[in-house]
Amino acid sequence: MVEFYDNKGQVRSSVIRSITSLDGFDGSLEDTLLLHHGIDLVEHDALLSAWRGKVKYDLVRPTTVIRQWGNDEIDTFGGDFSETESKVIKAKDFEAVIRVMPHSEYPSGSASICKAYADFARAYTEGVGLDEPVVKKPWDIPDMKAIRLQCGESRLWGGMHFPASIPAGYKIVEGMGKLGYDRIKEIGNGSNFTSKWQKGIGRRRPNNSLCGQRTDSNNAAIEEKARAAPAEVSSSEQIYLRSSLQVYLMSALVWFCF
């Protein structure tokens, strides 16, 4: 579980699959893109919020503190993944279950990102009238609240964080999931993405002496010319493309930082 939640790509993919597998999910390319874009947005903002806290507080990891206890004996993970029991070792030999990133401990970036994923998933499914998603792989996770709790607790089980970092990570992203859903709803702008409008098609000049009268043959010629030209990009698509470029560049840091 510690390794699964450490890999945010796996967590994110599991959340997305839990939504797209629900009965009633539209499944169109456009709606799927908006779903991915929404989770990109909250991931991006959660990362920035957590990083701001890490720079501000600059606190050490448990490994640094525990090793200072020297020859004191502690009952903990012994380093062998095949063993199912803890082991008594000297504190100076302590290692976390997985690698510890070389940046500040507080607040937990993983807790922030996982809560942002979970809150966005709940806001999305509520907004489009779907049931709350249930994750089936790598094991059954009953709801998005469980995703958030397990992800946060896994950072304690693995020895990467102190307890105070987890609720602090949750707190700084409160409401972010709903904001992410509101943003993609704004981008969608109520469209069902079935229109094939192109510039010039369907336009008619007013029938008056100032503008003149357009005949059916003129209309047909204009429409034929428009079909041969590249399609216009809608304002919603322009917003999506601009914001995507910003988000994808920053979200790439997740794979290297948490």
PDB file of C-alpha atoms in Angstrom:
ATOM      1  CA  MET A   1       0.000   0.000   0.000  1.00  0.00           C
ATOM      2  CA  VAL A   2       2.858   2.393   0.788  1.00  0.00           C
ATOM      3  CA  GLU A   3       4.372   1.853  -2.654  1.00  0.00           C
ATOM      4  CA  PHE A   4       1.028   2.186  -4.435  1.00  0.00           C
ATOM      5  CA  TYR A   5       0.175   5.546  -2.874  1.00  0.00           C
ATOM      6  CA  ASP A   6       3.714   6.790  -3.413  1.00  0.00           C
ATOM      7  CA  ASN A   7       3.145   6.440  -7.164  1.00  0.00           C
ATOM      8  CA  LYS A   8       0.753   9.291  -7.944  1.00  0.00           C
ATOM      9  CA  GLY A   9       0.405   8.121 -11.524  1.00  0.00           C
ATOM     10  CA  GLN A  10      -1.159   4.892 -10.268  1.00  0.00           C
ATOM     11  CA  VAL A  11      -3.410   6.706  -7.806  1.00  0.00           C
ATOM     12  CA  ARG A  12      -4.556   9.175 -10.436  1.00  0.00           C
ATOM     13  CA  SER A  13      -5.190   6.433 -13.007  1.00  0.00           C
ATOM     14  CA  SER A  14      -7.200   4.419 -10.492  1.00  0.00           C
ATOM     15  CA  VAL A  15      -9.388   7.432  -9.701  1.00  0.00           C
ATOM     16  CA  ILE A  16      -9.979   8.207 -13.386  1.00  0.00           C
ATOM     17  CA  ARG A  17     -10.810   4.575 -14.202  1.00  0.00           C
ATOM     18  CA  SER A  18     -13.257   4.476 -11.309  1.00  0.00           C
ATOM     19  CA  ILE A  19     -15.135   7.391 -12.903  1.00  0.00           C
ATOM     20  CA  THR A  20     -15.026   6.292 -16.541  1.00  0.00           C
ATOM     21  CA  SER A  21     -16.264   2.814 -15.609  1.00  0.00           C
ATOM     22  CA  LEU A  22     -19.436   4.157 -13.977  1.00  0.00           C
ATOM     23  CA  ASP A  23     -22.759   3.517 -15.694  1.00  0.00           C
ATOM     24  CA  GLY A  24     -23.862   6.761 -17.286  1.00  0.00           C
ATOM     25  CA  PHE A  25     -20.424   8.233 -17.949  1.00  0.00           C
ATOM     26  CA  ASP A  26     -20.628   9.978 -21.331  1.00  0.00           C
ATOM     27  CA  GLY A  27     -17.383   8.546 -22.673  1.00  0.00           C
ATOM     28  CA  SER A  28     -16.993  11.049 -25.511  1.00  0.00           C
ATOM     29  CA  LEU A  29     -13.511  12.281 -26.375  1.00  0.00           C
ATOM     30  CA  GLU A  30     -14.360  15.807 -25.261  1.00  0.00           C
ATOM     31  CA  ASP A  31     -15.788  14.816 -21.892  1.00  0.00           C
ATOM     32  CA  THR A  32     -12.880  12.469 -21.266  1.00  0.00           C
ATOM     33  CA  LEU A  33     -10.422  15.264 -22.056  1.00  0.00           C
ATOM     34  CA  LEU A  34     -12.212  17.602 -19.673  1.00  0.00           C
ATOM     35  CA  LEU A  35     -12.125  14.938 -16.961  1.00  0.00           C
ATOM     36  CA  HIS A  36      -8.360  14.546 -17.378  1.00  0.00           C
ATOM     37  CA  HIS A  37      -7.897  18.296 -17.544  1.00  0.00           C
ATOM     38  CA  GLY A  38      -9.829  18.788 -14.314  1.00  0.00           C
ATOM     39  CA  ILE A  39      -7.673  16.344 -12.403  1.00  0.00           C
ATOM     40  CA  ASP A  40      -4.610  18.025 -13.963  1.00  0.00           C
ATOM     41  CA  LEU A  41      -5.768  21.350 -12.572  1.00  0.00           C
ATOM     42  CA  VAL A  42      -6.232  20.163  -9.000  1.00  0.00           C
ATOM     43  CA  GLU A  43      -2.971  18.205  -9.111  1.00  0.00           C
ATOM     44  CA  HIS A  44      -1.154  21.332 -10.277  1.00  0.00           C
ATOM     45  CA  ASP A  45      -2.622  23.585  -7.590  1.00  0.00           C
ATOM     46  CA  ALA A  46      -2.182  20.998  -4.829  1.00  0.00           C
ATOM     47  CA  LEU A  47       1.480  20.658  -5.763  1.00  0.00           C
ATOM     48  CA  LEU A  48       2.049  24.407  -5.655  1.00  0.00           C
ATOM     49  CA  SER A  49       0.229  24.760  -2.329  1.00  0.00           C
ATOM     50  CA  ALA A  50       2.226  21.953  -0.719  1.00  0.00           C
ATOM     51  CA  TRP A  51       5.505  23.271  -2.064  1.00  0.00           C
ATOM     52  CA  ARG A  52       4.813  26.729  -0.672  1.00  0.00           C
ATOM     53  CA  GLY A  53       4.372  25.184   2.782  1.00  0.00           C
ATOM     54  CA  LYS A  54       7.531  23.115   2.466  1.00  0.00           C
ATOM     55  CA  VAL A  55       9.572  26.186   1.575  1.00  0.00           C
ATOM     56  CA  LYS A  56       8.039  28.147   4.452  1.00  0.00           C
ATOM     57  CA  TYR A  57       8.530  25.570   7.238  1.00  0.00           C
ATOM     58  CA  ASP A  58      11.595  23.638   5.976  1.00  0.00           C
ATOM     59  CA  LEU A  59      11.279  20.814   8.533  1.00  0.00           C
ATOM     60  CA  VAL A  60      13.376  17.641   8.650  1.00  0.00           C
ATOM     61  CA  ARG A  61      12.127  14.117   7.977  1.00  0.00           C
ATOM     62  CA  PRO A  62      11.653  11.360  10.595  1.00  0.00           C
ATOM     63  CA  THR A  63      14.804   9.625   9.343  1.00  0.00           C
ATOM     64  CA  THR A  64      16.942  12.588  10.452  1.00  0.00           C
ATOM     65  CA  VAL A  65      15.427  12.654  13.936  1.00  0.00           C
ATOM     66  CA  ILE A  66      15.418   8.898  14.554  1.00  0.00           C
ATOM     67  CA  ARG A  67      19.023   8.382  13.500  1.00  0.00           C
ATOM     68  CA  GLN A  68      20.121  10.920  16.105  1.00  0.00           C
ATOM     69  CA  TRP A  69      19.015   8.453  18.778  1.00  0.00           C
ATOM     70  CA  GLY A  70      22.139   6.476  17.959  1.00  0.00           C
ATOM     71  CA  ASN A  71      22.325   3.048  19.603  1.00  0.00           C
ATOM     72  CA  ASP A  72      18.829   3.194  21.087  1.00  0.00           C
ATOM     73  CA  GLU A  73      16.813   0.178  20.013  1.00  0.00           C
ATOM     74  CA  ILE A  74      13.573   0.627  18.083  1.00  0.00           C
ATOM     75  CA  ASP A  75      10.989  -1.893  16.902  1.00  0.00           C
ATOM     76  CA  THR A  76      10.265  -1.086  13.262  1.00  0.00           C
ATOM     77  CA  PHE A  77      10.560  -2.144   9.626  1.00  0.00           C
ATOM     78  CA  GLY A  78      13.712  -4.190   9.210  1.00  0.00           C
ATOM     79  CA  GLY A  79      14.349  -3.571   5.525  1.00  0.00           C
ATOM     80  CA  ASP A  80      13.227  -6.976   4.208  1.00  0.00           C
ATOM     81  CA  PHE A  81       9.949  -6.803   2.255  1.00  0.00           C
ATOM     82  CA  SER A  82       9.529 -10.577   2.490  1.00  0.00           C
ATOM     83  CA  GLU A  83       9.175 -10.380   6.286  1.00  0.00           C
ATOM     84  CA  THR A  84       5.740  -9.813   7.796  1.00  0.00           C
ATOM     85  CA  GLU A  85       6.885  -8.875  11.298  1.00  0.00           C
ATOM     86  CA  SER A  86       8.710  -5.827  12.622  1.00  0.00           C
ATOM     87  CA  LYS A  87      12.302  -6.057  13.797  1.00  0.00           C
ATOM     88  CA  VAL A  88      14.355  -4.544  16.616  1.00  0.00           C
ATOM     89  CA  ILE A  89      17.219  -2.481  15.187  1.00  0.00           C
ATOM     90  CA  LYS A  90      19.442   0.373  16.314  1.00  0.00           C
ATOM     91  CA  ALA A  91      17.988   3.808  15.660  1.00  0.00           C
ATOM     92  CA  LYS A  92      21.076   4.900  13.724  1.00  0.00           C
ATOM     93  CA  ASP A  93      20.284   2.186  11.148  1.00  0.00           C
ATOM     94  CA  PHE A  94      16.695   3.298  10.549  1.00  0.00           C
ATOM     95  CA  GLU A  95      15.466   3.634   6.970  1.00  0.00           C
ATOM     96  CA  ALA A  96      11.987   4.470   5.717  1.00  0.00           C
ATOM     97  CA  VAL A  97      10.106   1.796   3.769  1.00  0.00           C
ATOM     98  CA  ILE A  98      10.738   3.631   0.485  1.00  0.00           C
ATOM     99  CA  ARG A  99      13.097   6.378  -0.582  1.00  0.00           C
ATOM    100  CA  VAL A 100      12.706   9.706   1.220  1.00  0.00           C
ATOM    101  CA  MET A 101      12.650  12.766  -1.002  1.00  0.00           C
ATOM    102  CA  PRO A 102      15.290  15.430  -0.234  1.00  0.00           C
ATOM    103  CA  HIS A 103      12.881  18.247   0.483  1.00  0.00           C
ATOM    104  CA  SER A 104      11.042  19.581   3.504  1.00  0.00           C
ATOM    105  CA  GLU A 105       8.732  17.230   5.399  1.00  0.00           C
ATOM    106  CA  TYR A 106       5.841  19.566   6.296  1.00  0.00           C
ATOM    107  CA  PRO A 107       3.138  19.592   4.999  1.00  0.00           C
ATOM    108  CA  SER A 108       2.630  16.289   3.205  1.00  0.00           C
ATOM    109  CA  GLY A 109       2.472  16.794  -0.546  1.00  0.00           C
ATOM    110  CA  SER A 110       1.080  13.296  -1.008  1.00  0.00           C
ATOM    111  CA  ALA A 111      -1.792  13.995   1.380  1.00  0.00           C
ATOM    112  CA  SER A 112      -2.538  17.219  -0.505  1.00  0.00           C
ATOM    113  CA  ILE A 113      -2.505  15.612  -3.939  1.00  0.00           C
ATOM    114  CA  CYS A 114      -4.569  12.574  -2.945  1.00  0.00           C
ATOM    115  CA  LYS A 115      -7.212  14.718  -1.248  1.00  0.00           C
ATOM    116  CA  ALA A 116      -7.367  16.937  -4.327  1.00  0.00           C
ATOM    117  CA  TYR A 117      -7.879  13.852  -6.531  1.00  0.00           C
ATOM    118  CA  ALA A 118     -10.588  12.477  -4.243  1.00  0.00           C
ATOM    119  CA  ASP A 119     -12.445  15.772  -3.823  1.00  0.00           C
ATOM    120  CA  PHE A 120     -12.398  16.424  -7.560  1.00  0.00           C
ATOM    121  CA  ALA A 121     -13.769  12.944  -8.268  1.00  0.00           C
ATOM    122  CA  ARG A 122     -16.629  13.490  -5.828  1.00  0.00           C
ATOM    123  CA  ALA A 123     -17.401  16.958  -7.208  1.00  0.00           C
ATOM    124  CA  TYR A 124     -17.312  15.655 -10.780  1.00  0.00           C
ATOM    125  CA  THR A 125     -19.616  12.701 -10.211  1.00  0.00           C
ATOM    126  CA  GLU A 126     -22.051  14.792  -8.176  1.00  0.00           C
ATOM    127  CA  GLY A 127     -22.018  17.487 -10.843  1.00  0.00           C
ATOM    128  CA  VAL A 128     -22.857  15.143 -13.717  1.00  0.00           C
ATOM    129  CA  GLY A 129     -25.272  13.021 -11.692  1.00  0.00           C
ATOM    130  CA  LEU A 130     -23.237   9.833 -11.284  1.00  0.00           C
ATOM    131  CA  ASP A 131     -22.734   7.571  -8.282  1.00  0.00           C
ATOM    132  CA  GLU A 132     -19.608   8.090  -6.217  1.00  0.00           C
ATOM    133  CA  PRO A 133     -16.799   6.092  -7.846  1.00  0.00           C
ATOM    134  CA  VAL A 134     -15.393   2.934  -6.281  1.00  0.00           C
ATOM    135  CA  VAL A 135     -11.808   1.859  -6.973  1.00  0.00           C
ATOM    136  CA  LYS A 136     -11.472  -1.864  -7.781  1.00  0.00           C
ATOM    137  CA  LYS A 137      -7.733  -2.158  -8.423  1.00  0.00           C
ATOM    138  CA  PRO A 138      -5.229  -2.888  -6.965  1.00  0.00           C
ATOM    139  CA  TRP A 139      -7.764  -3.673  -4.202  1.00  0.00           C
ATOM    140  CA  ASP A 140     -11.317  -2.625  -3.360  1.00  0.00           C
ATOM    141  CA  ILE A 141     -11.431   0.942  -2.033  1.00  0.00           C
ATOM    142  CA  PRO A 142     -15.048   1.771  -1.126  1.00  0.00           C
ATOM    143  CA  ASP A 143     -15.105   5.523  -1.766  1.00  0.00           C
ATOM    144  CA  MET A 144     -13.028   8.642  -2.319  1.00  0.00           C
ATOM    145  CA  LYS A 145     -12.813   9.355   1.407  1.00  0.00           C
ATOM    146  CA  ALA A 146     -10.994   6.041   1.828  1.00  0.00           C
ATOM    147  CA  ILE A 147      -8.552   7.018  -0.941  1.00  0.00           C
ATOM    148  CA  ARG A 148      -7.734  10.212   0.940  1.00  0.00           C
ATOM    149  CA  LEU A 149      -7.338   8.515   4.321  1.00  0.00           C
ATOM    150  CA  GLN A 150      -5.295   5.558   3.076  1.00  0.00           C
ATOM    151  CA  CYS A 151      -2.994   7.785   1.055  1.00  0.00           C
ATOM    152  CA  GLY A 152      -2.321  10.056   4.015  1.00  0.00           C
ATOM    153  CA  GLU A 153      -1.832   7.225   6.501  1.00  0.00           C
ATOM    154  CA  SER A 154       0.519   5.393   4.140  1.00  0.00           C
ATOM    155  CA  ARG A 155       3.028   8.226   4.560  1.00  0.00           C
ATOM    156  CA  LEU A 156       3.106   7.509   8.295  1.00  0.00           C
ATOM    157  CA  TRP A 157       3.289   3.735   7.847  1.00  0.00           C
ATOM    158  CA  GLY A 158       6.258   4.155   5.522  1.00  0.00           C
ATOM    159  CA  GLY A 159       8.156   6.447   7.891  1.00  0.00           C
ATOM    160  CA  MET A 160       8.291   9.414   5.509  1.00  0.00           C
ATOM    161  CA  HIS A 161       6.253  11.882   7.590  1.00  0.00           C
ATOM    162  CA  PHE A 162       5.336  12.929  11.102  1.00  0.00           C
ATOM    163  CA  PRO A 163       1.608  12.754  12.015  1.00  0.00           C
ATOM    164  CA  ALA A 164       1.006  16.528  11.913  1.00  0.00           C
ATOM    165  CA  SER A 165       1.922  16.712   8.228  1.00  0.00           C
ATOM    166  CA  ILE A 166      -1.070  14.703   7.047  1.00  0.00           C
ATOM    167  CA  PRO A 167      -3.963  16.913   8.272  1.00  0.00           C
ATOM    168  CA  ALA A 168      -1.897  19.953   7.296  1.00  0.00           C
ATOM    169  CA  GLY A 169      -1.674  18.577   3.759  1.00  0.00           C
ATOM    170  CA  TYR A 170      -5.432  18.046   3.676  1.00  0.00           C
ATOM    171  CA  LYS A 171      -6.170  21.529   4.981  1.00  0.00           C
ATOM    172  CA  ILE A 172      -4.275  23.503   2.353  1.00  0.00           C
ATOM    173  CA  VAL A 173      -6.269  21.966  -0.518  1.00  0.00           C
ATOM    174  CA  GLU A 174      -9.718  22.228   1.063  1.00  0.00           C
ATOM    175  CA  GLY A 175     -12.257  23.164  -1.625  1.00  0.00           C
ATOM    176  CA  MET A 176      -9.778  22.697  -4.467  1.00  0.00           C
ATOM    177  CA  GLY A 177     -11.570  19.691  -5.958  1.00  0.00           C
ATOM    178  CA  LYS A 178     -14.791  21.660  -6.376  1.00  0.00           C
ATOM    179  CA  LEU A 179     -12.890  24.534  -7.971  1.00  0.00           C
ATOM    180  CA  GLY A 180     -11.376  22.114 -10.477  1.00  0.00           C
ATOM    181  CA  TYR A 181     -14.792  20.800 -11.440  1.00  0.00           C
ATOM    182  CA  ASP A 182     -16.206  24.333 -11.707  1.00  0.00           C
ATOM    183  CA  ARG A 183     -13.359  25.225 -14.060  1.00  0.00           C
ATOM    184  CA  ILE A 184     -13.964  22.396 -16.520  1.00  0.00           C
ATOM    185  CA  LYS A 185     -17.682  23.118 -16.355  1.00  0.00           C
ATOM    186  CA  GLU A 186     -16.865  26.689 -17.384  1.00  0.00           C
ATOM    187  CA  ILE A 187     -14.681  25.433 -20.230  1.00  0.00           C
ATOM    188  CA  GLY A 188     -17.423  23.092 -21.417  1.00  0.00           C
ATOM    189  CA  ASN A 189     -19.818  26.048 -21.384  1.00  0.00           C
ATOM    190  CA  GLY A 190     -22.878  23.814 -21.494  1.00  0.00           C
ATOM    191  CA  SER A 191     -21.895  22.296 -24.828  1.00  0.00           C
ATOM    192  CA  ASN A 192     -22.647  18.681 -25.696  1.00  0.00           C
ATOM    193  CA  PHE A 193     -19.777  18.867 -28.224  1.00  0.00           C
ATOM    194  CA  THR A 194     -21.934  17.675 -31.117  1.00  0.00           C
ATOM    195  CA  SER A 195     -21.813  20.894 -33.167  1.00  0.00           C
ATOM    196  CA  LYS A 196     -19.724  20.873 -36.348  1.00  0.00           C
ATOM    197  CA  TRP A 197     -19.923  24.629 -36.877  1.00  0.00           C
ATOM    198  CA  GLN A 198     -17.345  26.151 -39.189  1.00  0.00           C
ATOM    199  CA  LYS A 199     -16.781  29.762 -40.060  1.00  0.00           C
ATOM    200  CA  GLY A 200     -19.277  30.972 -42.636  1.00  0.00           C
ATOM    201  CA  ILE A 201     -21.748  28.111 -42.336  1.00  0.00           C
ATOM    202  CA  GLY A 202     -25.246  29.069 -41.327  1.00  0.00           C
ATOM    203  CA  ARG A 203     -24.606  32.808 -41.455  1.00  0.00           C
ATOM    204  CA  ARG A 204     -27.183  34.956 -43.243  1.00  0.00           C
ATOM    205  CA  ARG A 205     -27.085  38.643 -44.083  1.00  0.00           C
ATOM    206  CA  PRO A 206     -30.164  40.599 -43.071  1.00  0.00           C
ATOM    207  CA  ASN A 207     -32.586  40.971 -45.965  1.00  0.00           C
ATOM    208  CA  ASN A 208     -32.441  44.760 -46.386  1.00  0.00           C
ATOM    209  CA  SER A 209     -31.220  47.290 -48.910  1.00  0.00           C
ATOM    210  CA  LEU A 210     -28.108  48.206 -46.919  1.00  0.00           C
ATOM    211  CA  CYS A 211     -26.609  44.713 -46.819  1.00  0.00           C
ATOM    212  CA  GLY A 212     -28.260  43.310 -49.904  1.00  0.00           C
ATOM    213  CA  GLN A 213     -29.895  39.945 -50.272  1.00  0.00           C
ATOM    214  CA  ARG A 214     -28.005  36.660 -50.329  1.00  0.00           C
ATOM    215  CA  THR A 215     -29.416  34.016 -52.641  1.00  0.00           C
ATOM    216  CA  ASP A 216     -29.508  30.285 -52.003  1.00  0.00           C
ATOM    217  CA  SER A 217     -26.793  29.779 -54.613  1.00  0.00           C
ATOM    218  CA  ASN A 218     -24.544  32.247 -52.785  1.00  0.00           C
ATOM    219  CA  ASN A 219     -25.205  30.458 -49.512  1.00  0.00           C
ATOM    220  CA  ALA A 220     -24.282  27.122 -51.031  1.00  0.00           C
ATOM    221  CA  ALA A 221     -21.023  28.526 -52.413  1.00  0.00           C
ATOM    222  CA  ILE A 222     -20.065  30.050 -49.062  1.00  0.00           C
ATOM    223  CA  GLU A 223     -20.827  26.840 -47.192  1.00  0.00           C
ATOM    224  CA  GLU A 224     -18.823  24.753 -49.655  1.00  0.00           C
ATOM    225  CA  LYS A 225     -15.849  27.084 -49.254  1.00  0.00           C
ATOM    226  CA  ALA A 226     -16.121  26.949 -45.464  1.00  0.00           C
ATOM    227  CA  ARG A 227     -16.154  23.161 -45.427  1.00  0.00           C
ATOM    228  CA  ALA A 228     -12.924  23.095 -47.388  1.00  0.00           C
ATOM    229  CA  ALA A 229     -11.255  25.454 -44.891  1.00  0.00           C
ATOM    230  CA  PRO A 230      -9.877  24.423 -41.480  1.00  0.00           C
ATOM    231  CA  ALA A 231     -12.473  24.392 -38.731  1.00  0.00           C
ATOM    232  CA  GLU A 232     -12.594  27.335 -36.376  1.00  0.00           C
ATOM    233  CA  VAL A 233     -11.459  26.631 -32.829  1.00  0.00           C
ATOM    234  CA  SER A 234     -14.196  27.542 -30.376  1.00  0.00           C
ATOM    235  CA  SER A 235     -13.537  29.859 -27.445  1.00  0.00           C
ATOM    236  CA  SER A 236     -13.957  26.915 -25.052  1.00  0.00           C
ATOM    237  CA  GLU A 237     -11.309  24.940 -26.921  1.00  0.00           C
ATOM    238  CA  GLN A 238      -8.946  27.929 -26.860  1.00  0.00           C
ATOM    239  CA  ILE A 239      -9.326  28.238 -23.090  1.00  0.00           C
ATOM    240  CA  TYR A 240      -8.698  24.512 -22.720  1.00  0.00           C
ATOM    241  CA  LEU A 241      -5.555  24.564 -24.855  1.00  0.00           C
ATOM    242  CA  ARG A 242      -4.043  27.575 -23.080  1.00  0.00           C
ATOM    243  CA  SER A 243      -4.665  26.272 -19.586  1.00  0.00           C
ATOM    244  CA  SER A 244      -3.521  22.756 -20.547  1.00  0.00           C
ATOM    245  CA  LEU A 245      -0.076  23.973 -21.571  1.00  0.00           C
ATOM    246  CA  GLN A 246       0.393  25.686 -18.217  1.00  0.00           C
ATOM    247  CA  VAL A 247      -0.891  22.768 -16.175  1.00  0.00           C
ATOM    248  CA  TYR A 248       0.952  19.940 -17.928  1.00  0.00           C
ATOM    249  CA  LEU A 249       4.335  21.607 -17.492  1.00  0.00           C
ATOM    250  CA  MET A 250       3.850  22.037 -13.753  1.00  0.00           C
ATOM    251  CA  SER A 251       2.169  18.671 -13.190  1.00  0.00           C
ATOM    252  CA  ALA A 252       5.237  16.926 -14.574  1.00  0.00           C
ATOM    253  CA  LEU A 253       6.990  17.900 -11.338  1.00  0.00           C
ATOM    254  CA  VAL A 254       4.741  15.499  -9.426  1.00  0.00           C
ATOM    255  CA  TRP A 255       6.583  12.475 -10.789  1.00  0.00           C
ATOM    256  CA  PHE A 256       9.901  13.840  -9.517  1.00  0.00           C
ATOM    257  CA  CYS A 257       8.932  15.531  -6.262  1.00  0.00           C
ATOM    258  CA  PHE A 258       6.464  13.288  -4.413  1.00  0.00           C
TER     259      PHE A 258
END
